[in-house]
CSV table of C-alpha atoms in Angstrom, one decimal:
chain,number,residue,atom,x,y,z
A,1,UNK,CA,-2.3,-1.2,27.1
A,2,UNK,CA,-5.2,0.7,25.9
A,3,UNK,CA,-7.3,2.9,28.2
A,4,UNK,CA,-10.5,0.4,27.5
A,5,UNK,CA,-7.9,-2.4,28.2
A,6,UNK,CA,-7.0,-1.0,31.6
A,7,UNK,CA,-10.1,0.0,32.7
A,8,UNK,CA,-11.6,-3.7,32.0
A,9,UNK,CA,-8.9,-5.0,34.2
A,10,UNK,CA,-9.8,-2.3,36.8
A,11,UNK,CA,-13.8,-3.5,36.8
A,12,UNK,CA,-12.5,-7.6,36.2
A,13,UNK,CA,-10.1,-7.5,39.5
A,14,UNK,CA,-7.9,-4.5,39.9
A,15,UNK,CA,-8.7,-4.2,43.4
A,16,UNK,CA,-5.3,-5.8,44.3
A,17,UNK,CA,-3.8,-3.6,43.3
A,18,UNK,CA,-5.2,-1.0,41.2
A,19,UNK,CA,-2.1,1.2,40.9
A,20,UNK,CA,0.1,0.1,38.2
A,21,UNK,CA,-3.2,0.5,36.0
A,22,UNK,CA,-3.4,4.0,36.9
A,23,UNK,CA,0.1,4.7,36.3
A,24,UNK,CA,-0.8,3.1,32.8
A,25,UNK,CA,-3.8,6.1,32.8
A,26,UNK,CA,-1.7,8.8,33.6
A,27,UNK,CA,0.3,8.0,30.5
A,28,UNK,CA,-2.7,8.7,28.4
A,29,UNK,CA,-3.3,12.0,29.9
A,30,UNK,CA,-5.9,12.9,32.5
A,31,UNK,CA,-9.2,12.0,30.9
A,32,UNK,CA,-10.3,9.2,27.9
A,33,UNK,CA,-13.5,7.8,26.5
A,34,UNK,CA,-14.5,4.6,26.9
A,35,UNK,CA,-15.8,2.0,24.1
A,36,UNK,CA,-15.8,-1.0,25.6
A,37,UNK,CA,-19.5,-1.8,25.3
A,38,UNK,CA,-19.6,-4.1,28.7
A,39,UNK,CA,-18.9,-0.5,30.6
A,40,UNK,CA,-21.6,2.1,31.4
A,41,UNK,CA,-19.0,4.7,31.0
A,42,UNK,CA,-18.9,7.4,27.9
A,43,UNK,CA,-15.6,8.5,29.5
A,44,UNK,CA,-12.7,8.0,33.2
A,45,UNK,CA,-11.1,11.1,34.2
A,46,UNK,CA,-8.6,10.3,36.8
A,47,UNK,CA,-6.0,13.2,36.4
A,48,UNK,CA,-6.3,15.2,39.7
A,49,UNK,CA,-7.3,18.7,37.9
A,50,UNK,CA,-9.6,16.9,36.1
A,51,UNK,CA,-11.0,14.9,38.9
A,52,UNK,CA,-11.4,18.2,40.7
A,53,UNK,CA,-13.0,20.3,38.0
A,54,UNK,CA,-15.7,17.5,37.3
A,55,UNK,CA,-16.8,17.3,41.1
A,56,UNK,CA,-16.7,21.2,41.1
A,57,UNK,CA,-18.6,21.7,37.7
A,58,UNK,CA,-22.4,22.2,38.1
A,59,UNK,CA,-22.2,20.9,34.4
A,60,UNK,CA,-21.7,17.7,35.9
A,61,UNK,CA,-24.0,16.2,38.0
A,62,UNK,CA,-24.7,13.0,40.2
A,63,UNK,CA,-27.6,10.7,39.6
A,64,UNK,CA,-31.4,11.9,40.3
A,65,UNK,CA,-34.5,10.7,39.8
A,66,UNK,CA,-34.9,13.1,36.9
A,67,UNK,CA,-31.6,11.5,35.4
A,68,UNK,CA,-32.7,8.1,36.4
A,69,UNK,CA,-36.1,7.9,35.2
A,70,UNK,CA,-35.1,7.1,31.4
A,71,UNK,CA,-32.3,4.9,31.8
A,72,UNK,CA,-34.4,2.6,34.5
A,73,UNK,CA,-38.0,3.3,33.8
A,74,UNK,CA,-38.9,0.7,36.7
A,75,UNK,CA,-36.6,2.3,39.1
A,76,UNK,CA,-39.5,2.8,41.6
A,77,UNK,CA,-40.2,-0.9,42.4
A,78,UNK,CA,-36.4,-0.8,43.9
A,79,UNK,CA,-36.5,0.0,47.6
A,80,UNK,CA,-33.1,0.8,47.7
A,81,UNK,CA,-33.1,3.3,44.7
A,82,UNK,CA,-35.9,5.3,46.3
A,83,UNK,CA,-34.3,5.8,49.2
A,84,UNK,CA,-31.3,6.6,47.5
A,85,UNK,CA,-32.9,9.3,45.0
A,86,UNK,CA,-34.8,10.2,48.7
A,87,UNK,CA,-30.8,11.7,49.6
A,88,UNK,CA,-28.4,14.5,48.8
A,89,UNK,CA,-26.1,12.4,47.8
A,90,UNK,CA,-28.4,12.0,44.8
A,91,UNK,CA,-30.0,14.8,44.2
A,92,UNK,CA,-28.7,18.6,42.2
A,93,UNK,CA,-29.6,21.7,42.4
A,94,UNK,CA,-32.1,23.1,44.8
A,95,UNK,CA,-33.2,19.9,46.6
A,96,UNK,CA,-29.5,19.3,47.1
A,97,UNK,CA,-29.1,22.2,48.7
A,98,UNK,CA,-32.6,22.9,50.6
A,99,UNK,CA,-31.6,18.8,52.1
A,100,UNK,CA,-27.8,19.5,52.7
A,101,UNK,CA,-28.8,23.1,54.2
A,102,UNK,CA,-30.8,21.2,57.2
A,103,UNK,CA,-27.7,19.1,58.0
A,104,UNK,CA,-25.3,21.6,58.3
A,105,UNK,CA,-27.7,23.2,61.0
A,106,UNK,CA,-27.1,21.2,62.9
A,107,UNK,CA,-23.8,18.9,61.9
A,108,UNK,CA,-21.6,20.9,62.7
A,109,UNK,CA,-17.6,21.8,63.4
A,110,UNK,CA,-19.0,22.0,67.1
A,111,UNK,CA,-20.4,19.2,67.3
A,112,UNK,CA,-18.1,16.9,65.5
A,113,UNK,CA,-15.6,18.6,68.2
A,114,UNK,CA,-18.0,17.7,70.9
A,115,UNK,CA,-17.7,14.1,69.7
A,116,UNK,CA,-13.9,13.4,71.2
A,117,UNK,CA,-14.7,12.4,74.6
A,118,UNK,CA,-17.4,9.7,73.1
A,119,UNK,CA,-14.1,9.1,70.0
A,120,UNK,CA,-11.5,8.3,73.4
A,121,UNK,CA,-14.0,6.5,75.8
A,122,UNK,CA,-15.2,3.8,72.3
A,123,UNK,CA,-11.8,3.8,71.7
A,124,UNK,CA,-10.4,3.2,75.1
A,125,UNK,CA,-13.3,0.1,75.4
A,126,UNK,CA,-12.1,-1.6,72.3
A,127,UNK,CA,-8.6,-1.5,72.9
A,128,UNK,CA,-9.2,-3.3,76.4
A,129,UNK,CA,-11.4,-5.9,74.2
A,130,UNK,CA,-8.5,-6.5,71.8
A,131,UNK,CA,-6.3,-6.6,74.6
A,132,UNK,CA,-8.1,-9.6,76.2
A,133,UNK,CA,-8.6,-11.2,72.8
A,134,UNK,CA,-4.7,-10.9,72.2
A,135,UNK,CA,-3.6,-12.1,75.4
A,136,UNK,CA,-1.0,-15.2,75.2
A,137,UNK,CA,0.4,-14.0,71.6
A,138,UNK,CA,-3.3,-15.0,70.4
A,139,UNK,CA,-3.9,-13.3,66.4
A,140,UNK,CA,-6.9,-10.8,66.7
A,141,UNK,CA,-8.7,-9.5,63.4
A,142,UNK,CA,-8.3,-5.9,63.7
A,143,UNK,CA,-11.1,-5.0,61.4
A,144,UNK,CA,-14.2,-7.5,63.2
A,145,UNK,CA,-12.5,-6.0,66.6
A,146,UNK,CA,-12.0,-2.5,65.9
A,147,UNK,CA,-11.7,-1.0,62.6
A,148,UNK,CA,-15.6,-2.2,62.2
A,149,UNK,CA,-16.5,-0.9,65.5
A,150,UNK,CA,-15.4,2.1,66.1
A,151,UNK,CA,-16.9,4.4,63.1
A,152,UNK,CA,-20.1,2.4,64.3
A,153,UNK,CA,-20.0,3.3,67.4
A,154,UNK,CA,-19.3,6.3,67.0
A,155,UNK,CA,-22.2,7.5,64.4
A,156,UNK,CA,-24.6,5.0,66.0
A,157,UNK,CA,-23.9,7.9,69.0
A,158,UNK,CA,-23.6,10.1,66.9
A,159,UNK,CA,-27.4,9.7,65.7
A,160,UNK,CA,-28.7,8.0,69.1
A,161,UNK,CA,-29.0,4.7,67.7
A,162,UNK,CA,-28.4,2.0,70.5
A,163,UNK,CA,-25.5,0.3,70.9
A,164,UNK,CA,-27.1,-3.2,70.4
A,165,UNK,CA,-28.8,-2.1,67.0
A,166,UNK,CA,-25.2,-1.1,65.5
A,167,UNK,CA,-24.2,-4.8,64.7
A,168,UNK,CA,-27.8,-4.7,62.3
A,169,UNK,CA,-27.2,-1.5,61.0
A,170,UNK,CA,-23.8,-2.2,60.1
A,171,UNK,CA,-24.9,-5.6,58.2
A,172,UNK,CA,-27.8,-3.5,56.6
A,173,UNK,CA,-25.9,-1.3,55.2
A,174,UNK,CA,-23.2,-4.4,53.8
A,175,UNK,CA,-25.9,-5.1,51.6
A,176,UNK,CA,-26.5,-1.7,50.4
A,177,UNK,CA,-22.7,-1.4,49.7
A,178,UNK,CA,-22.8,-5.0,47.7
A,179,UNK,CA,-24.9,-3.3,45.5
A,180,UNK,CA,-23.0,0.3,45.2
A,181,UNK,CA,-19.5,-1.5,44.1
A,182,UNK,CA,-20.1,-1.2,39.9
A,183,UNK,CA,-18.6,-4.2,39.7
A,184,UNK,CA,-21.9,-6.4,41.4
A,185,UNK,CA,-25.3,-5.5,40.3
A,186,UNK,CA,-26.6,-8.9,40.2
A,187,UNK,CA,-30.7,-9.7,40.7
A,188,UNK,CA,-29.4,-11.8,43.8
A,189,UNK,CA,-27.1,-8.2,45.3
A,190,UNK,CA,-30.2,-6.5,44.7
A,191,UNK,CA,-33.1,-7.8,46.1
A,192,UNK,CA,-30.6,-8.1,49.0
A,193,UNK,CA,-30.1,-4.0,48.8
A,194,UNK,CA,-34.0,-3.7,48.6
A,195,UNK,CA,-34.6,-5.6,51.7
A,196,UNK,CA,-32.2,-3.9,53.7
A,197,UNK,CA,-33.3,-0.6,52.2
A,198,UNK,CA,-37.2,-1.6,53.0
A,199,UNK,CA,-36.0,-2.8,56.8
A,200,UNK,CA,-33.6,0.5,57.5
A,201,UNK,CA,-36.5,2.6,56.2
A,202,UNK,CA,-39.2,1.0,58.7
A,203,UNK,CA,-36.6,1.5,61.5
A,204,UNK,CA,-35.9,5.1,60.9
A,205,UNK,CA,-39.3,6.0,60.6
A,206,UNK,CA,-40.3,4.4,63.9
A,207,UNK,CA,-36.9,6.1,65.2
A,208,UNK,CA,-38.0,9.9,63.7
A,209,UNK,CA,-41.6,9.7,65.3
A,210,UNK,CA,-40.4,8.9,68.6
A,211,UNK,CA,-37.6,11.5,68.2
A,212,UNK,CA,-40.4,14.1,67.1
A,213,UNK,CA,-42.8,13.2,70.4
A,214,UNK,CA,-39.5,13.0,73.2
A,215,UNK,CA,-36.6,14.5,71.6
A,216,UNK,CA,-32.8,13.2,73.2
A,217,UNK,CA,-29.8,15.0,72.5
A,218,UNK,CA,-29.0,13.7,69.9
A,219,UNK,CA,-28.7,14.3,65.7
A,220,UNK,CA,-31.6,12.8,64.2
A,221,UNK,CA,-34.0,14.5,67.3
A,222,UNK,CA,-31.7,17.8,66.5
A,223,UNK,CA,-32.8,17.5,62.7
A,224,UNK,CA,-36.4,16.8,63.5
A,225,UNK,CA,-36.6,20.1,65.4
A,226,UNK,CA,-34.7,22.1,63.0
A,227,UNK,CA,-36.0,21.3,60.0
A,228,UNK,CA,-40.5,20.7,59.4
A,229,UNK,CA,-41.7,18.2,57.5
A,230,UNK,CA,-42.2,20.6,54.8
A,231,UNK,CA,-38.9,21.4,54.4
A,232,UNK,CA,-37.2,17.9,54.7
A,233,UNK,CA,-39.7,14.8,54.5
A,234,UNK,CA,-39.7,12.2,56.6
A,235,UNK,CA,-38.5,9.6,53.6
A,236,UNK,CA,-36.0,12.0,52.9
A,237,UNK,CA,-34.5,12.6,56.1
A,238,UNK,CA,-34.4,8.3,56.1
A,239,UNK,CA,-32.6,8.4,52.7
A,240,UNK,CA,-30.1,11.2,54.1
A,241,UNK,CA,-29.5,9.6,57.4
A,242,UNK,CA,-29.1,5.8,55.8
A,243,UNK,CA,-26.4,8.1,53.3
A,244,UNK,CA,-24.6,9.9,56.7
A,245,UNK,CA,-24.1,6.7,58.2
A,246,UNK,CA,-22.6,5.0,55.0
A,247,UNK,CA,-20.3,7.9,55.1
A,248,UNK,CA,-19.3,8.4,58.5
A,249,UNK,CA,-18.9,4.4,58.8
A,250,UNK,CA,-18.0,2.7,55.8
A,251,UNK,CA,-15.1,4.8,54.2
A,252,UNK,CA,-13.6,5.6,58.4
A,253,UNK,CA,-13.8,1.4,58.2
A,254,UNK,CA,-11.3,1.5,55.3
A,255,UNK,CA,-9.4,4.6,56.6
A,256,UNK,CA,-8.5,2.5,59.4
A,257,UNK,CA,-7.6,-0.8,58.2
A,258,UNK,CA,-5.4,0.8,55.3
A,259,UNK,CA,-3.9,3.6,57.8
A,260,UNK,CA,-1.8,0.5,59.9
A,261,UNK,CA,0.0,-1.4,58.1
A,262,UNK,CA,1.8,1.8,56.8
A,263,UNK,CA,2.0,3.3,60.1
A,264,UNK,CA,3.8,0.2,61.6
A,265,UNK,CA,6.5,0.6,58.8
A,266,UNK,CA,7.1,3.7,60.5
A,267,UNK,CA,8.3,3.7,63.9
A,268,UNK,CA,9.0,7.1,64.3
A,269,UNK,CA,5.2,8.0,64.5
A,270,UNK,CA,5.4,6.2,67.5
A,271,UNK,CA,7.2,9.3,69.2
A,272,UNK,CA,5.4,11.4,67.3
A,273,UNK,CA,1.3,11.6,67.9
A,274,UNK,CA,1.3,15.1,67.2
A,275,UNK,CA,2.2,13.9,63.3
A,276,UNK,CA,-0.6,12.2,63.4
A,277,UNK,CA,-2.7,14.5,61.1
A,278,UNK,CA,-0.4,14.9,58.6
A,279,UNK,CA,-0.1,11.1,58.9
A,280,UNK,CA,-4.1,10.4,58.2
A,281,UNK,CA,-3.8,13.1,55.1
A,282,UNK,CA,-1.0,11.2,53.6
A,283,UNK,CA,-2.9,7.5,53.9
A,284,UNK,CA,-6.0,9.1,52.4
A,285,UNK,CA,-3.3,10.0,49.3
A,286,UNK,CA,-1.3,7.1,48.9
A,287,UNK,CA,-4.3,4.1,49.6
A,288,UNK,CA,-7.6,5.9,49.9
A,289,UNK,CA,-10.6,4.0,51.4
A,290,UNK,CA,-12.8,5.9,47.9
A,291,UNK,CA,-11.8,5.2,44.6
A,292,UNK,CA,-14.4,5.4,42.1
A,293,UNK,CA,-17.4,8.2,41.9
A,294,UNK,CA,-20.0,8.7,39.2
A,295,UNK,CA,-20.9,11.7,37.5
A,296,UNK,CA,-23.4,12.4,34.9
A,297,UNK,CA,-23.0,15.1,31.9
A,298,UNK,CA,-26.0,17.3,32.1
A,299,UNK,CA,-25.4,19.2,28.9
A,300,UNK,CA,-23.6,18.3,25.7
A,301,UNK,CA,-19.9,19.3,27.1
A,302,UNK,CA,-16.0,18.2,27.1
A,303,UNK,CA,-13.7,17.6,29.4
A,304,UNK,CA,-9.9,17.7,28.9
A,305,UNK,CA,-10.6,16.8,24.7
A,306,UNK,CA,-12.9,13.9,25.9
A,307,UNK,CA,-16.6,15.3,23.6
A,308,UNK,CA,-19.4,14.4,26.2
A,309,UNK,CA,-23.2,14.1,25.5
A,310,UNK,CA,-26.3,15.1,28.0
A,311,UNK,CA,-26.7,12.4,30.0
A,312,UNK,CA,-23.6,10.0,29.4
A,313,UNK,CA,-21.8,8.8,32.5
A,314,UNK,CA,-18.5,9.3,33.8
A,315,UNK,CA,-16.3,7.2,35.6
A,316,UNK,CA,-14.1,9.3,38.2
A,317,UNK,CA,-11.2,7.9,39.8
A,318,UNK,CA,-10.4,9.5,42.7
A,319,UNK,CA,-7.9,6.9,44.1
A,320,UNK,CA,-5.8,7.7,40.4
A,321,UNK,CA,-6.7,11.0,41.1
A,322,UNK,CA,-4.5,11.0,44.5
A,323,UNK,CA,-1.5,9.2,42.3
A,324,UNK,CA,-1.4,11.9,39.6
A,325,UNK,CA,2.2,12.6,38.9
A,326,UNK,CA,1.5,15.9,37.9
A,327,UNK,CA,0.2,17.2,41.0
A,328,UNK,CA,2.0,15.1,43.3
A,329,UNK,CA,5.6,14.6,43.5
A,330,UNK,CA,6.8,10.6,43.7
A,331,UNK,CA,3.1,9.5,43.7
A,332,UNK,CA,3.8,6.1,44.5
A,333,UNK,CA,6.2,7.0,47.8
A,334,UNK,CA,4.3,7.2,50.9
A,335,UNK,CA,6.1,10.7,52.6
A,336,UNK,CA,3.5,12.4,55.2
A,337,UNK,CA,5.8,15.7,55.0
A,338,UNK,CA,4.5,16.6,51.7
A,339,UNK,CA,4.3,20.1,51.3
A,340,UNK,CA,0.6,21.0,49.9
A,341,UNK,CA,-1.4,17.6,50.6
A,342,UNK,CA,-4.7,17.9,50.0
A,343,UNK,CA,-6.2,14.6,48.7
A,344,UNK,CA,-9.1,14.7,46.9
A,345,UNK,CA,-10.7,11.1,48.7
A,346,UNK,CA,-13.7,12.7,49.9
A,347,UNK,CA,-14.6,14.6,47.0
A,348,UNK,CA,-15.0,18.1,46.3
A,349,UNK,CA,-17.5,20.9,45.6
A,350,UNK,CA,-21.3,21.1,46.5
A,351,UNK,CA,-21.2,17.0,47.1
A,352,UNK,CA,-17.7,16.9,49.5
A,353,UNK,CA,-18.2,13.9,52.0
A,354,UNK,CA,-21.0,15.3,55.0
A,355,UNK,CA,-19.0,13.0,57.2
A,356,UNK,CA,-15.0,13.8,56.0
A,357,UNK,CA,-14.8,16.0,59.4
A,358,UNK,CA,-15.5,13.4,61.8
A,359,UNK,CA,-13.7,10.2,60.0
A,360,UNK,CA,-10.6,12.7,60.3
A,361,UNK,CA,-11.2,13.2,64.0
A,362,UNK,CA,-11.6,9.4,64.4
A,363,UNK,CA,-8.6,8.8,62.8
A,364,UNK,CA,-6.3,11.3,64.4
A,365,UNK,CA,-7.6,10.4,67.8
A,366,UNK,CA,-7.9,6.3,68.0
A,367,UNK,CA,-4.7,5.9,65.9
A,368,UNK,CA,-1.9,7.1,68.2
A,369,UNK,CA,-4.0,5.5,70.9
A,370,UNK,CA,-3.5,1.8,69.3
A,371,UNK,CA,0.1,2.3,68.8
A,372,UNK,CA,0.5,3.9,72.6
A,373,UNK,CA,-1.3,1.1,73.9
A,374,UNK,CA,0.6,-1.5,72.2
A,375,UNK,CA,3.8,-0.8,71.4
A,376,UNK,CA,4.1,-4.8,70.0
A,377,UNK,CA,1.7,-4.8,68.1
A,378,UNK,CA,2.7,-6.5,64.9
A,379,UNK,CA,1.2,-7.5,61.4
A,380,UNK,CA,0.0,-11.7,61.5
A,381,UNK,CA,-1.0,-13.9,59.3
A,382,UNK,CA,-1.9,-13.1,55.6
A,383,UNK,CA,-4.4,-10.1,55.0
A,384,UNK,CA,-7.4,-10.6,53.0
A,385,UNK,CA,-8.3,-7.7,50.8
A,386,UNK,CA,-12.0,-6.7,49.9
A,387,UNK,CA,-13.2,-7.7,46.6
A,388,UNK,CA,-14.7,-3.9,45.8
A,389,UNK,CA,-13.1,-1.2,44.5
A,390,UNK,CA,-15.3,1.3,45.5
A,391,UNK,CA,-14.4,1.2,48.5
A,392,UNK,CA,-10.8,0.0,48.3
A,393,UNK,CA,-9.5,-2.3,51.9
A,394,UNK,CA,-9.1,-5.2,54.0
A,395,UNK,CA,-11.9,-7.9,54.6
A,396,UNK,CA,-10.0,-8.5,57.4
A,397,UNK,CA,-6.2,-7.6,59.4
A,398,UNK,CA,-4.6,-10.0,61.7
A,399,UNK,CA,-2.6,-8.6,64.5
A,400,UNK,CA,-0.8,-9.6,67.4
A,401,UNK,CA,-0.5,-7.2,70.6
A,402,UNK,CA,2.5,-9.0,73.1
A,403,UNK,CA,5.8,-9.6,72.2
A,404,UNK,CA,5.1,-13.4,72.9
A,405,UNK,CA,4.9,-14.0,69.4
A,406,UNK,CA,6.9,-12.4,66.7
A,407,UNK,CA,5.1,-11.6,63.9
A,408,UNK,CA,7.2,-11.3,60.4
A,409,UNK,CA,7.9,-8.0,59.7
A,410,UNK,CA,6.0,-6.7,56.6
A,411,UNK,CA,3.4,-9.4,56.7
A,412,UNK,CA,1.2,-7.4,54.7
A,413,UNK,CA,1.1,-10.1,52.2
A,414,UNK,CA,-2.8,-9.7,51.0
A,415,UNK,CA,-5.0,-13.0,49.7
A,416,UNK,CA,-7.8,-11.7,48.2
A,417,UNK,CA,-11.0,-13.3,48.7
């Protein structure tokens, strides 16, 4: 197949199972331009030194408003891309820095640290909830009953959001995330992202000026103190906390959902919790929740023989990136003993994920938690995959939690939507 060939199948439906196309990539090398004229792409990089050098290179640089302005003149009548273009996430340089500067103020190691008890109490809640739901050999969806819950929990906590606001947030942010995935940019997906945009914006507004007259202990009243309005706006404090909990919530979602099946073909980590880290580093490898991230050339430039102009786009596939043969022995063998695993899921350089830290802590806390409390818990019915690629995982996960009903091994037979 040629590289154009493969990456059309990737944007057309290669969310299935997107890794025999990579494979097919890494034969061509770790970078190649793209032609196809029904891609936005001047070039995919996907080999793991490449992937890393791109997010690394200053060269190379996300989309801003500068970058944005002459490719969507009207961008400004799109709620949803002023509040992103109001975020780190999308913004170089100094903004970048003077936005992302606030948040590590106070966003910190610490704190993430101080977050377990909050991680094992959510955790502990759920658990009884499936537990009740599962009773009698009864199937429960592991992702509506917990995979979903806990990262919202947790960052709605996290922020001091209430607890019956997180079901709202969560389906605000769906919308956004409809939009996000390359593959859906419809008029339909984004008038949806601009309402949910316009509605989270209102909130968080309301939510900042009652934080600024009675601050809580918690982040957004932490951030308010911290950081004046002349320093961090209001609007972009919304667009960085809307970008937070996409990324302490929607990737921990996928993290999840992905990290059991494999863990239940692997008894041993039953005996085990203390493997759990080097459990959650190897799921990140082998079926990462973050596949796909855009950069943009800011100078005329090349990258691995692939001749880039100012202001073409690049596709970069970090969920090839973690199957590279060349920087990963037996990419396509799920072994959580590997020497040197660092996957490259959350990114790298200036732009590394805000909220890799505390999906990690999730992660290695809740999981040996489900497994201790049910040490029956089996794979159901047939899983149904998400249709993004994006973000890569299940739409939803049966389960079973008694050893009333037995579940056939392996049943990780997907049915995509």
């Amino acid at each position: 197949m040629t590289s154009d060939t493969i990456l059309r199948a990737l944007a057309a439906g290669g969310t299935a199972d997107p890794y025999p196309l990579y494979a097919e990539l890494h034969r061509l090398g770790e970078a190649v331009p793209v032609t196809a004229p029904e891609l936005p792409y001047a070039a995919a990089v996907f080999g793991y030194r490449a992937v890393d050098r791109i997010l690394r290179d200053p060269a190379f640089e996300v989309h801003d408003a500068f970058r944005l302005e002459p490719m969507t003149p009207g961008w400004r009548d799109h709620a949803v891309l002023v509040t992103l273009m109001n975020s780190m996430m999308f913004s170089n340089g100094d903004r970048h820095g003077r936005m992302r500067g606030l948040f590590r103020k106070v966003f910190t190691p610490r704190r993430v640290q101080a977050m377990e008890p909050d991680i094992i109490r959510i955790t502990g809640e759920l658990l009884d909830r499936v537990a009740e739901l599962g009773a009698d050999g009864n199937e429960v969806d592991y992702m509506a009953e917990f995979a979903y819950l806990l990262p919202a929990r947790v960052v709605g906590r996290l922020l001091g959001l209430p607890d019956e606001d997180i079901a709202w947030f969560r389906s605000q942010v769906d919308l956004i995330n409809d939009w996000l995935d390359f593959r859906r940019k419809g008029s339909d997906v984004l008038e949806a992202a601009n309402q949910a945009a316009t509605r989270i914006t209102d909130y968080y507004l309301d939510l900042i000026a009652q934080r600024r007259a009675e601050p809580r202990a918690d982040l957004i009243s932490d951030l308010v103190q911290a950081g004046g309005q002349d320093e961090v706006t209001d609007l972009e404090l919304v667009g960085n906390l809307l970008v937070l909990f996409n990324a302490s919530f929607s990737t921990t979602i996928h993290l999840f959902g992905n990290a059991l099946p494999l863990l239940l073909e692997r008894p041993a980590v039953r005996s085990t919790p203390e493997s759990m880290p080097a459990y959650v580093e190897e799921v990140l490898r082998f079926d990462t929740p973050a596949h796909v991230f855009i950069r943009v050339a800011g100078a005329d430039t090349e990258l691995h023989g692939v001749p880039l102009r100012e202001g073409e786009l690049v596709a970069v596939l970090t969920g090839a990136a973690n199957r590279d043969p060349r920087r990963f022995a037996a990419p396509d063998r799920f072994d959580p003993a590997r020497v040197d695993n660092q996957p490259i899921s959350f990114g790298a350089g200036v732009h590394y994920c805000l909220g890799a830290a505390l999906a990690r802590a999730e992660a290695q806390i809740a999981l040996p938690m489900v497994l201790e409390r049910f040490p029956h818990l089996a794979l159901g019915s047939a899983a149904v995959r998400t249709d993004q690629l994006i973000l890569r995982g299940y739409k939803s996960l049966p389960i079973t939690v008694t050893d009333r009903v037995l579940a056939t091994a392996g049943g990780t037979a997907d049915a995509s939507e």
